Amino acid sequence: MTAAALSALDVKNISLSFKGVKAISELSFRVEKGEICALIGPNGAGKSSLLNILNGVYAPDSGEFIFEGEPLRDIHPLEAARRGIGRCFQNNALFSGMSVIDNVIVGLSRHARASLIEEALGLPRARVQAREFRARALETLKLFDLERHAEVIVRALPYGVQKKVELARALVGGPRLLLLDEPLAGMNAEEKQEIAAIIARLNRDLKLTIILIEHDLGIVLKLADHVVVLDYGKKLADGPPDAIRDNPDVIAAYIGAPHGELAA
Amino acid sequence: MSDIAARGAPRLLARDPARKPLWLAAAVIGALLVAALPLVASEYWLDAIVAPFLILSLAGLGLNLLTGYAGQLSLGSGAFMMVGAYAFFAFALRAPELPAPLALIAAGLISGATGLLFGLPASRIKGFYLIVSTLATQFFFGWLFLKFPWFYDGASSGTIALPHALSLFGVDLGGARGRYYVVLVVVAALTALAVNLVRGQTGRNWMAVRDMDTAAAVVGVPTGKARLQAFAVSSFILGVAGVLWAFAYLGSASVQSFDLTRSYQILFIIIIGGLGTIRGAYFGAAFVSLLPLALDWLSQRLFAGHVDAGLLQNFQKAIFGVLIVWFLIREPEGLARLLQRLVDALGARFFHPRS
């Protein structure tokens, strides 16, 4: 396959604006297969907007991205999911009225084959699918040490555990690119270490390509293979963590930023 | 931290496998009781209380799939019941060779297709605006079935009644017992299908759309399809409920049998019974069916029947109003959740007194 020679993701000249306000302008960068690429930058730099373009929630004004060799723009979220682009949201976007395991099984939707009639009548294909989905979801829950919470309604769980459920839901369908939007926000130091270790493990064991938005620079520089710095929708720097740490533009943008992100 | 949550959580357990034998036993006993009911209940009870209760439960179940599970508000329940009833009437009149069970399914399918059509706007509009569009179905079908005599066979009263006493599944629908068993079988069968659906991927997709539809799409749920499926399945069930309401309970029906009041009644059933639960529809329908009786009984006992019947009816409406506001604010999961709590409390008291 020629795809092996290509990057996992090639973002090309993407621009996005909301009612005339530029959120992203002419952004290009590449993400190699199997790497963790961190997107950093002050609030409002366009990081989350970019993830929203990658999984089809927003349509870019111009530009495209090439995912596994196929040029894409303005795709439907479902299409992104089908192509294997998984996502965790900034604030947990779980299905709050459902149990942990049901949340995770929803992540298998794109693999569902049994029709409505087969499910209603409890025909063999629906029963086999239900058993398989449950087994796969349990397996994924085990990765996160969540089996004992399987039947708990998610809204009853603390934030840190919910985050893991969301990771499990994004992971269960076997994505080839995982987009993580501030997975460590709102956590204490211990939980941050735990989630960071999980992310590193997923990347290492499953060879999963990950794009990570994170404000905690200490963790970003340790975790990422590659860092892209955004400011006001433009790319400020792009390179390995060491180079980013010493980049004067980055230091200026961060120290100069009114939000004091470096302290986070 | 997570340990505390795990310990605090059992009350919120979705399904407790350890309870399964208990539930199963309860279900079997319940099934025997309802099957044996005609042996003890009078014809009046079967016809005037039990049959409408079961049919309203079925209608509530249909709406609950759409509103409680898939999160799509609808005030068109009456319209879909109407479509089912008029479709079944058309089959009975114009295709009498079609066996009644097949006509029942076909009437449900026509209602389901109607639901599918009127559910199309749901991919674009939500909440309040969707209510308005479902309300439109109510007025549209009320107009349609009155405007064209073909639908009611030109009867001067504008009502529909079957040309000959119906037999379904070989049971004569002429008697109260026969009607009861037909209603019971249909309601039980559709409930079983609904349970299968909500426990399967279809139901999970509906709930995902209800809880957060952007996230659902990103995770890979075909949200548009899920919404349409909910409309179709819900309208199918409502259509079948409409057939039963018209021909197994009322005997003859008209557009007024399925007006907006009916739609509200079914909505109240699921709000009081419990949104997003199967049993909620039954609890709600039981409440709605029994409250008038209870009030009547109370007024007989307390005031020796000196209370004006009109006043009682208004009193009943006031009670519904207050209860609906109370349930919406305090317990959106309705009677289903309240009874669950009661069962849990009793269970804790008698089975594990100290734990």
XYZ file of C-alpha atoms in Angstrom:
619
model
C 0.000 0.000 0.000
C 1.196 3.465 -0.843
C -0.429 4.800 2.303
C 2.496 3.428 4.307
C 4.732 6.094 2.826
C 2.279 8.855 3.666
C 1.739 10.708 6.899
C -1.207 9.718 9.045
C -2.585 13.196 8.642
C -1.600 16.083 6.447
C -3.357 19.361 7.240
C -3.168 21.658 4.234
C -3.900 25.390 4.281
C -6.977 25.097 6.442
C -8.816 28.314 7.258
C -11.915 28.738 9.372
C -13.837 31.791 10.465
C -16.903 32.421 12.577
C -19.021 35.326 11.331
C -15.991 36.975 9.792
C -13.680 36.402 12.762
C -10.737 34.275 11.728
C -10.348 31.263 14.000
C -7.754 29.443 11.903
C -5.805 30.897 9.012
C -3.827 28.972 6.424
C -2.782 26.266 8.832
C -0.632 23.393 7.567
C 1.190 20.666 9.428
C 1.773 16.929 9.255
C 1.261 14.183 11.763
C 3.303 11.038 11.228
C 1.939 7.554 11.824
C 2.183 6.381 15.395
C 3.246 9.673 16.894
C 1.737 11.830 19.600
C 1.362 15.310 18.188
C 0.590 17.985 20.762
C -1.273 21.137 19.815
C -0.522 23.937 22.221
C -1.309 27.621 22.359
C -3.364 30.110 24.349
C -7.137 29.865 24.640
C -8.834 30.893 21.432
C -5.820 29.923 19.323
C -8.009 27.613 17.232
C -6.934 24.253 18.646
C -10.355 22.833 19.413
C -11.748 24.310 16.200
C -9.158 22.358 14.261
C -10.171 19.110 15.959
C -13.780 19.938 15.129
C -12.827 20.226 11.467
C -10.943 16.936 11.582
C -13.979 15.064 12.791
C -16.491 16.883 10.725
C -18.266 19.057 13.285
C -17.115 22.218 11.452
C -16.490 22.698 7.745
C -13.348 24.695 6.899
C -13.700 27.851 4.743
C -10.826 26.642 2.624
C -8.095 24.035 2.636
C -8.301 20.308 3.201
C -6.714 17.542 5.190
C -5.377 14.275 3.923
C -6.151 11.338 6.174
C -4.577 8.019 5.239
C -3.994 9.175 1.688
C -7.481 10.553 1.064
C -8.080 14.277 0.712
C -11.061 15.328 2.818
C -12.914 18.512 3.589
C -16.348 19.199 4.979
C -17.087 15.621 5.989
C -19.956 14.553 8.219
C -19.006 13.512 11.790
C -20.314 10.039 11.029
C -17.993 9.804 8.027
C -15.052 10.801 10.222
C -15.991 8.116 12.733
C -16.301 5.526 9.966
C -12.847 6.407 8.712
C -11.460 5.777 12.175
C -11.071 9.261 13.633
C -11.919 9.059 17.336
C -12.420 11.991 19.657
C -12.572 12.959 23.309
C -14.148 16.310 24.057
C -12.846 19.081 26.247
C -15.659 18.796 28.741
C -16.799 15.237 29.008
C -19.436 14.551 26.408
C -20.727 11.283 27.773
C -24.286 10.044 27.465
C -25.134 10.923 31.029
C -28.255 8.797 31.444
C -26.609 5.575 30.313
C -24.424 3.081 32.123
C -20.655 3.014 31.674
C -20.738 -0.096 29.525
C -23.597 1.210 27.371
C -21.630 4.414 26.758
C -18.688 2.355 25.597
C -20.850 0.074 23.431
C -22.219 3.163 21.650
C -18.629 3.650 20.477
C -19.068 0.429 18.492
C -22.058 1.783 16.560
C -20.177 2.041 13.305
C -19.512 -1.697 13.442
C -23.185 -2.584 13.997
C -24.647 -4.860 11.332
C -27.892 -6.166 12.829
C -30.965 -4.351 11.531
C -33.754 -2.884 13.603
C -36.064 -5.779 12.760
C -33.423 -8.321 13.758
C -32.945 -6.528 17.066
C -36.669 -6.178 17.740
C -37.285 -9.880 17.121
C -34.089 -10.957 18.891
C -32.837 -12.855 15.840
C -29.479 -14.651 15.976
C -27.449 -11.929 14.275
C -28.663 -9.339 16.783
C -27.938 -11.654 19.710
C -24.452 -12.489 18.466
C -23.737 -8.794 17.913
C -24.974 -7.894 21.400
C -22.705 -10.542 22.942
C -19.682 -9.490 20.886
C -20.176 -5.792 21.605
C -20.479 -6.439 25.305
C -17.330 -8.548 25.335
C -15.362 -5.945 23.392
C -16.590 -3.134 25.619
C -15.624 -5.092 28.746
C -12.177 -5.728 27.299
C -11.713 -2.010 26.708
C -13.017 -1.185 30.189
C -10.345 -3.523 31.583
C -7.620 -1.435 29.922
C -8.797 1.447 32.091
C -9.528 -0.611 35.187
C -13.194 0.296 34.898
C -14.904 -3.132 34.873
C -16.317 -2.704 38.354
C -18.108 0.457 37.236
C -19.578 -1.211 34.146
C -23.224 -1.012 35.196
C -23.085 2.361 36.939
C -24.887 5.293 35.334
C -22.054 7.611 34.267
C -23.365 10.812 35.813
C -22.869 9.235 39.232
C -19.109 8.937 38.679
C -16.448 11.549 39.481
C -14.970 13.610 36.647
C -11.675 11.735 36.449
C -13.399 8.377 36.075
C -15.778 9.842 33.482
C -12.766 10.983 31.475
C -11.534 7.406 31.385
C -14.973 6.237 30.264
C -14.828 8.751 27.438
C -11.371 7.509 26.453
C -12.703 3.954 26.482
C -15.652 4.980 24.308
C -13.344 6.662 21.785
C -11.032 3.675 21.787
C -13.416 0.734 21.637
C -14.210 1.144 17.946
C -10.539 0.805 17.024
C -9.720 4.320 15.780
C -6.616 4.964 13.708
C -6.374 8.577 14.784
C -7.405 9.746 18.239
C -8.108 13.411 18.938
C -7.835 14.330 22.612
C -9.017 17.772 23.680
C -7.478 18.656 27.054
C -7.821 15.197 28.576
C -6.016 16.348 31.724
C -7.983 19.515 32.436
C -9.655 19.716 35.806
C -7.672 16.854 37.309
C -5.368 16.670 40.272
C -1.689 15.824 39.838
C -2.191 12.137 40.568
C -5.025 11.753 38.053
C -3.014 13.679 35.464
C -0.157 11.224 35.811
C -2.538 8.304 35.471
C -4.220 9.615 32.317
C -0.880 10.655 30.803
C 0.434 7.139 31.417
C -2.661 5.694 29.745
C -2.180 7.943 26.707
C 1.469 6.935 26.431
C 0.506 3.274 26.736
C -2.181 3.505 24.036
C 0.327 5.135 21.737
C 3.001 2.565 22.456
C 0.974 -0.636 22.601
C -1.620 0.052 19.929
C 0.667 2.195 17.731
C -2.155 4.702 17.839
C -1.620 8.113 16.266
C -2.786 10.775 18.705
C -3.351 14.505 18.455
C -3.391 16.001 21.897
C -4.422 19.452 23.052
C -2.970 20.163 26.465
C -1.986 23.189 28.508
C 0.294 21.457 30.983
C 3.602 22.032 29.212
C 5.529 19.742 31.519
C 3.383 16.791 30.511
C 3.199 17.838 26.855
C 6.968 17.990 26.481
C 7.346 14.592 28.098
C 4.531 12.900 26.191
C 4.659 14.326 22.673
C 6.910 13.320 19.800
C 6.022 16.477 17.983
C 4.557 19.812 19.048
C 2.612 22.340 16.975
C 2.179 25.770 18.533
C -0.803 27.893 17.509
C -1.507 31.522 18.269
C -4.440 33.486 16.878
C -5.165 30.703 14.403
C -1.683 30.752 12.931
C 1.126 28.261 13.294
C 3.816 29.753 15.466
C 6.165 26.791 15.653
C 6.290 23.147 14.681
C 8.928 20.664 15.759
C 10.194 18.218 18.360
C 9.581 19.129 22.029
C 13.171 20.207 22.685
C 13.158 22.706 19.864
C 9.802 24.074 21.003
C 10.979 24.573 24.556
C 13.777 26.853 23.398
C 11.856 28.674 20.680
C 11.818 32.416 21.520
C 8.492 32.975 19.697
C 6.823 30.321 21.799
C 8.222 31.719 25.009
C 7.044 35.195 23.991
C 3.574 33.990 23.111
C 3.209 32.034 26.311
C 4.724 34.511 28.716
C 3.052 37.320 26.859
C -0.303 35.590 26.904
C -2.665 37.219 29.380
C -3.946 33.841 30.533
C -0.629 32.687 32.004
C -0.904 29.251 30.447
C 2.656 28.315 31.350
C 1.708 28.197 34.984
C -0.964 25.583 34.371
C -12.143 8.673 45.130
C -13.564 6.276 42.629
C -14.130 3.746 45.413
C -16.479 6.123 47.132
C -18.366 6.551 43.900
C -18.571 2.810 43.449
C -19.992 2.370 46.908
C -22.435 5.213 46.499
C -23.537 3.976 43.143
C -25.555 0.766 43.652
C -28.806 2.700 43.796
C -28.059 3.873 40.284
C -27.229 0.444 38.941
C -28.783 0.020 35.560
C -29.273 -3.710 35.818
C -28.402 -5.848 38.738
C -27.706 -9.422 37.596
C -28.199 -10.719 41.141
C -31.806 -9.557 41.073
C -32.608 -11.439 37.907
C -34.273 -14.547 39.409
C -36.446 -12.314 41.568
C -37.575 -10.278 38.573
C -38.147 -13.388 36.539
C -40.313 -14.912 39.252
C -42.276 -11.683 39.544
C -42.780 -11.642 35.777
C -44.039 -15.231 35.686
C -46.444 -14.655 38.565
C -47.583 -11.447 36.913
C -48.168 -13.219 33.609
C -50.253 -15.930 35.293
C -52.288 -13.310 37.121
C -53.091 -11.296 33.991
C -53.934 -14.474 32.062
C -56.302 -15.552 34.823
C -57.803 -12.104 35.316
C -60.993 -12.756 33.286
C -61.869 -15.544 35.732
C -62.247 -13.081 38.567
C -62.875 -9.693 36.974
C -66.327 -8.688 35.783
C -66.983 -7.853 32.145
C -67.389 -4.228 33.163
C -63.905 -4.160 34.669
C -62.320 -5.868 31.682
C -64.028 -3.612 29.159
C -64.049 -0.289 30.949
C -60.894 -0.366 33.053
C -58.418 -3.062 32.110
C -58.636 -2.863 28.316
C -58.239 0.927 28.107
C -55.439 0.723 30.682
C -53.536 -1.790 28.533
C -54.107 0.151 25.315
C -53.047 3.438 26.905
C -49.960 1.642 28.249
C -49.136 0.578 24.716
C -49.621 4.099 23.391
C -47.496 5.448 26.232
C -44.836 2.887 25.384
C -44.874 4.070 21.765
C -44.453 7.706 22.721
C -41.863 6.839 25.365
C -39.595 5.280 22.742
C -39.662 8.562 20.840
C -39.674 11.061 23.694
C -38.221 9.217 26.670
C -35.569 7.222 24.838
C -34.742 9.247 21.719
C -35.459 12.638 23.280
C -37.753 13.883 20.505
C -40.763 15.731 21.893
C -44.032 14.987 20.190
C -47.631 16.089 20.514
C -48.727 13.978 17.569
C -49.490 10.698 19.374
C -53.227 11.037 18.779
C -52.647 11.594 15.065
C -50.631 8.398 14.687
C -53.258 6.439 16.603
C -55.825 7.940 14.259
C -53.847 6.881 11.185
C -53.645 3.323 12.512
C -57.364 3.156 13.265
C -58.450 4.607 9.905
C -55.989 2.395 8.024
C -57.308 -0.708 9.769
C -60.874 0.401 9.011
C -59.961 0.797 5.337
C -58.501 -2.720 5.263
C -61.516 -4.248 7.005
C -63.860 -2.486 4.613
C -62.054 -2.731 1.298
C -59.861 -5.786 1.706
C -61.956 -8.029 3.969
C -60.020 -11.073 2.766
C -56.940 -9.771 4.581
C -56.703 -11.630 7.918
C -57.131 -9.300 10.876
C -53.643 -9.879 12.348
C -52.063 -8.931 9.031
C -54.358 -5.912 8.731
C -53.292 -4.885 12.226
C -49.619 -5.087 11.275
C -50.275 -3.301 7.982
C -52.153 -0.515 9.780
C -49.192 -0.199 12.141
C -46.798 -0.044 9.197
C -48.828 2.704 7.523
C -48.789 4.665 10.748
C -45.050 3.970 11.051
C -44.437 5.251 7.530
C -46.463 8.352 8.379
C -44.305 8.842 11.448
C -41.210 8.479 9.334
C -42.452 11.177 6.981
C -43.418 13.579 9.755
C -40.186 12.782 11.563
C -38.103 14.116 8.696
C -38.125 17.684 10.068
C -36.576 16.335 13.281
C -33.184 16.187 11.593
C -33.321 19.985 11.300
C -35.403 21.179 14.218
C -35.436 20.410 17.892
C -37.363 20.893 21.122
C -40.074 23.512 20.973
C -40.126 23.777 17.190
C -40.390 20.029 16.824
C -43.429 20.090 19.125
C -45.053 22.569 16.786
C -44.355 20.383 13.765
C -45.742 17.268 15.491
C -48.742 19.347 16.525
C -49.307 20.019 12.853
C -49.771 16.265 12.238
C -52.566 16.356 14.774
C -54.450 19.035 12.832
C -53.565 17.687 9.414
C -54.958 14.200 10.011
C -57.969 15.538 11.892
C -58.752 17.520 8.763
C -57.875 14.765 6.295
C -60.071 12.076 7.829
C -63.063 14.418 8.052
C -62.616 16.044 4.679
C -62.705 12.921 2.514
C -65.698 10.590 3.043
C -63.621 7.732 1.578
C -61.850 7.436 4.914
C -65.051 6.989 6.942
C -67.018 5.333 4.161
C -69.377 8.262 3.943
C -71.105 7.453 7.237
C -73.424 10.307 8.143
C -72.048 10.417 11.677
C -68.495 10.630 10.355
C -67.515 7.718 12.599
C -65.812 4.477 11.726
C -67.075 1.122 12.949
C -66.188 -2.321 11.684
C -68.701 -3.834 9.251
C -68.838 -7.118 11.188
C -67.707 -8.305 14.587
C -64.023 -8.883 14.466
C -62.121 -12.019 15.186
C -58.415 -11.739 15.783
C -56.200 -14.807 16.046
C -59.365 -16.898 15.954
C -60.771 -15.206 19.055
C -64.124 -13.567 18.712
C -63.871 -9.891 19.564
C -67.571 -9.765 20.359
C -67.129 -10.530 24.051
C -65.248 -8.681 26.758
C -63.006 -11.695 27.495
C -62.074 -12.152 23.860
C -61.255 -8.462 23.532
C -59.198 -8.602 26.699
C -57.072 -11.497 25.469
C -56.485 -9.922 22.075
C -55.425 -6.643 23.671
C -53.257 -8.502 26.147
C -51.457 -10.546 23.472
C -50.819 -7.542 21.219
C -49.644 -5.329 24.072
C -47.380 -8.045 25.494
C -45.859 -8.854 22.098
C -45.121 -5.227 21.262
C -43.721 -4.647 24.732
C -41.337 -7.557 24.207
C -40.185 -6.091 20.884
C -39.726 -2.681 22.483
C -37.655 -4.192 25.299
C -35.425 -5.916 22.736
C -34.976 -2.659 20.864
C -34.124 -0.466 23.828
C -31.640 -3.011 25.153
C -29.993 -3.324 21.747
C -27.875 -1.024 19.671
C -30.995 0.736 18.372
C -31.998 1.813 21.876
C -28.463 2.821 22.805
C -28.283 4.965 19.683
C -31.598 6.608 20.631
C -30.383 7.383 24.129
C -27.070 8.688 22.782
C -28.973 11.085 20.508
C -31.131 12.110 23.466
C -28.228 12.721 25.841
C -25.841 14.520 23.462
C -26.355 14.313 19.764
C -23.154 16.025 18.564
C -21.060 13.613 20.587
C -23.191 10.735 19.326
C -22.415 11.601 15.704
C -18.711 12.007 16.433
C -18.649 8.630 18.169
C -20.203 7.037 15.092
C -23.939 6.923 15.820
C -25.994 7.486 12.656
C -28.003 10.206 14.400
C -30.349 11.042 11.529
C -31.229 7.409 10.997
C -31.684 6.847 14.726
C -34.181 9.726 14.948
C -36.166 8.459 11.973
C -36.183 4.935 13.379
C -37.549 6.297 16.639
C -40.329 8.118 14.806
C -41.171 5.061 12.725
C -41.177 2.534 15.586
C -43.034 4.900 17.898
C -45.697 5.598 15.273
C -46.010 1.902 14.460
C -46.804 1.146 18.093
C -49.111 4.156 18.394
C -50.899 3.067 15.204
C -51.523 -0.404 16.599
C -52.673 1.166 19.874
C -55.054 3.306 17.807
C -56.575 0.228 16.167
C -57.119 -1.388 19.550
C -58.509 1.838 21.020
C -61.013 2.229 18.208
C -62.166 -1.351 17.719
C -61.304 -3.306 20.874
C -62.254 -0.604 23.357
C -64.530 2.094 21.891
C -66.193 -0.044 19.230
C -66.625 2.906 16.935
C -64.343 5.888 16.678
C -64.085 9.269 15.081
C -61.482 11.967 14.660
C -62.495 13.256 18.104
C -61.407 9.962 19.686
C -57.825 10.850 18.750
C -57.730 14.606 19.206
C -55.131 16.731 20.899
C -56.527 15.773 24.305
C -55.500 12.192 23.564
C -51.993 13.312 22.639
C -51.732 15.227 25.911
C -53.074 12.277 27.846
C -50.364 10.026 26.434
C -47.691 12.600 27.110
C -48.941 12.883 30.722
C -48.804 9.103 31.013
C -45.104 8.980 30.240
C -44.253 12.047 32.316
C -46.060 10.670 35.372
C -44.996 7.078 34.732
C -41.385 7.796 33.930
C -39.595 9.049 30.829
C -37.224 6.574 29.273
C -38.446 3.417 30.974
C -40.633 0.659 29.586
C -42.527 0.070 32.821
C -43.127 3.809 33.179
C -45.751 3.678 30.445
C -47.655 1.037 32.424
C -47.423 2.919 35.714
C -48.521 6.138 34.048
C -51.428 4.486 32.253
C -52.527 2.777 35.467
C -52.466 6.099 37.227
C -54.405 7.875 34.498
C -56.980 5.063 34.321
C -57.423 4.626 38.037
C -57.353 8.222 39.276
C -60.891 9.025 38.054
C -62.161 5.843 39.710
C -60.359 6.624 42.936
C -61.734 10.163 42.995
C -65.202 8.909 42.292
C -64.945 6.340 45.056
C -63.603 8.944 47.465
C -66.397 11.374 46.713
C -68.948 8.606 47.234
C -67.384 7.690 50.541
C -66.655 11.153 51.886
C -69.511 13.181 50.497
C -72.053 10.448 49.755
C -72.112 11.413 46.075
C -73.166 15.015 46.706
C -70.222 16.314 44.737
C -71.092 17.479 41.263
C -69.636 15.253 38.527
C -68.367 18.275 36.610
C -66.564 19.528 39.681
C -64.945 16.135 40.123
C -63.701 16.239 36.557
C -62.195 19.667 37.037
C -60.653 18.489 40.282
C -59.124 15.595 38.386
C -57.583 17.966 35.829
C -56.159 20.101 38.602
C -54.585 17.023 40.189
C -53.002 16.061 36.879
C -51.653 19.567 36.420
C -50.097 19.702 39.866
C -48.628 16.206 39.540
C -47.102 16.896 36.154
C -45.400 20.050 37.390
C -44.209 18.172 40.460
C -42.861 15.211 38.482
C -41.138 17.404 35.912
C -39.358 19.343 38.639
C -38.696 16.707 41.264
C -38.710 13.337 39.571
C -38.412 13.277 35.776
C -38.163 9.527 36.009
C -41.670 9.463 37.402
C -43.502 6.710 39.229
C -41.042 4.162 37.841
C -38.258 5.728 39.920
C -40.443 6.267 42.998
C -41.544 2.631 43.002
C -37.953 1.509 42.411
C -36.918 3.456 45.503
C -39.731 1.898 47.489
C -38.706 -1.600 46.372
C -35.061 -0.848 47.195
C -35.998 0.477 50.608
C -38.173 -2.553 51.381
C -35.470 -4.862 50.035
C -32.858 -3.237 52.235
C -35.199 -3.475 55.238
C -36.168 -7.112 54.850
C -33.286 -8.761 53.049
C -30.197 -6.983 54.323
C -31.297 -5.336 57.564
C -27.828 -4.308 58.581
C -25.831 -3.761 55.424
